[in-house]
Short mmCIF file of C-alpha atoms in Angstrom, two decimals:
data_model
loop_
_atom_site.label_atom_id
_atom_site.label_comp_id
_atom_site.label_asym_id
_atom_site.label_seq_id
_atom_site.Cartn_x
_atom_site.Cartn_y
_atom_site.Cartn_z
CA MET V 1 0.07 -0.09 0.02
CA PRO V 2 1.61 3.29 -0.89
CA GLU V 3 2.19 5.92 1.60
CA THR V 4 1.07 9.43 1.23
CA ASN V 5 3.53 12.23 2.39
CA PRO V 6 1.94 15.58 3.05
CA SER V 7 5.34 17.25 2.55
CA GLY V 8 4.99 16.42 -1.24
CA SER V 9 7.92 14.18 -1.49
CA HIS V 10 5.55 11.17 -2.14
CA GLY V 11 6.04 9.88 -5.55
CA VAL V 12 9.84 10.32 -5.48
CA GLU V 13 10.05 6.53 -5.20
CA ALA V 14 8.61 6.51 -8.75
CA LEU V 15 11.74 7.90 -10.05
CA PHE V 16 14.01 4.97 -8.59
CA SER V 17 14.29 1.31 -9.84
CA ARG V 18 15.96 -1.15 -7.37
CA GLY V 19 17.25 1.76 -5.38
CA ARG V 20 18.72 3.61 -8.44
CA LEU V 21 17.65 6.71 -9.75
CA THR V 22 16.40 6.25 -13.38
CA SER V 23 16.81 9.67 -14.67
CA ILE V 24 17.18 13.28 -13.17
CA PRO V 25 13.85 14.91 -13.68
CA ARG V 26 13.94 18.00 -16.09
CA LYS V 27 10.99 19.94 -14.49
CA PRO V 28 12.56 22.08 -11.71
CA ALA V 29 9.54 21.38 -9.17
CA ARG V 30 10.00 17.67 -9.65
CA ARG V 31 13.86 17.92 -9.55
CA GLU V 32 13.64 19.91 -6.30
CA GLN V 33 11.37 17.19 -4.86
CA LEU V 34 14.25 14.77 -5.68
CA LEU V 35 16.99 16.98 -4.47
CA VAL V 36 15.16 17.33 -0.97
CA HIS V 37 14.57 13.52 -0.73
CA LEU V 38 18.47 12.85 -1.61
CA THR V 39 19.53 15.65 0.92
CA GLN V 40 17.29 13.98 3.73
CA THR V 41 18.45 10.34 2.83
CA LEU V 42 21.97 10.75 1.89
CA PHE V 43 23.41 13.30 4.18
CA GLU V 44 23.16 13.96 8.00
CA PRO V 45 22.78 17.51 9.37
CA ASP V 46 25.56 19.08 11.35
CA ARG V 47 28.26 17.00 9.55
CA THR V 48 30.92 18.03 7.07
CA TYR V 49 31.50 15.92 4.11
CA SER V 50 34.56 15.79 1.65
CA GLU V 51 33.83 16.06 -1.93
CA ARG V 52 34.83 12.42 -2.21
CA GLU V 53 32.10 11.61 0.48
CA VAL V 54 29.59 13.52 -1.45
CA ASN V 55 30.44 11.89 -4.75
CA GLU V 56 30.47 8.33 -3.18
CA ALA V 57 26.75 8.93 -1.47
CA LEU V 58 25.55 10.46 -4.86
CA LEU V 59 27.02 7.38 -6.82
CA THR V 60 25.05 5.01 -4.82
CA VAL V 61 21.94 6.21 -6.64
CA HIS V 62 23.03 7.65 -10.06
CA ASP V 63 26.01 7.50 -12.22
CA ASP V 64 25.91 11.24 -12.92
CA TYR V 65 27.05 12.29 -9.44
CA PRO V 66 28.57 15.60 -10.47
CA ALA V 67 25.38 16.87 -11.99
CA LEU V 68 23.36 15.84 -8.79
CA ARG V 69 26.13 17.57 -6.56
CA ARG V 70 25.92 20.60 -8.57
CA TYR V 71 22.09 20.61 -8.41
CA LEU V 72 22.27 20.22 -4.59
CA VAL V 73 24.64 23.06 -4.40
CA GLU V 74 22.75 25.36 -6.76
CA ALA V 75 19.46 24.55 -4.71
CA GLY V 76 21.15 25.50 -1.54
CA LEU V 77 20.73 22.11 -0.09
CA LEU V 78 24.50 21.61 0.20
CA THR V 79 26.89 24.43 0.94
CA ARG V 80 30.60 24.64 0.29
CA PRO V 81 33.08 27.08 0.76
CA LYS V 82 34.83 28.77 -2.32
CA ASP V 83 37.60 26.33 -2.35
CA GLY V 84 35.18 23.37 -2.51
CA SER V 85 36.91 21.79 0.34
CA SER V 86 33.97 20.61 2.22
CA TYR V 87 30.18 20.34 1.83
CA ARG V 88 27.40 20.70 4.53
CA ARG V 89 23.75 19.90 4.59
CA THR V 90 21.54 22.91 5.00
CA LEU V 91 18.28 21.37 4.93
CA THR V 92 17.05 20.46 8.56
CA GLY V 93 14.32 18.16 9.07
#
């Protein structure tokens, strides 16, 4: 029985097959839902990640981890200093 999630992230599971993301949505609103889901499931709040750790986490769901990392940073869900030395999750919840 499918669960309904009032936060709007229900349906994100339709983008996955066997735990892997089948494609990155082109529609901005749908992509935002996916990015929030990835942030909540792959990254812990109040923890600093190296670029390698971010890449490895994203690679578990999709081969185009550089695009996903860029989208997460552009959406403000992950932040990094100008030198790109570390990443932090900004989304709480």
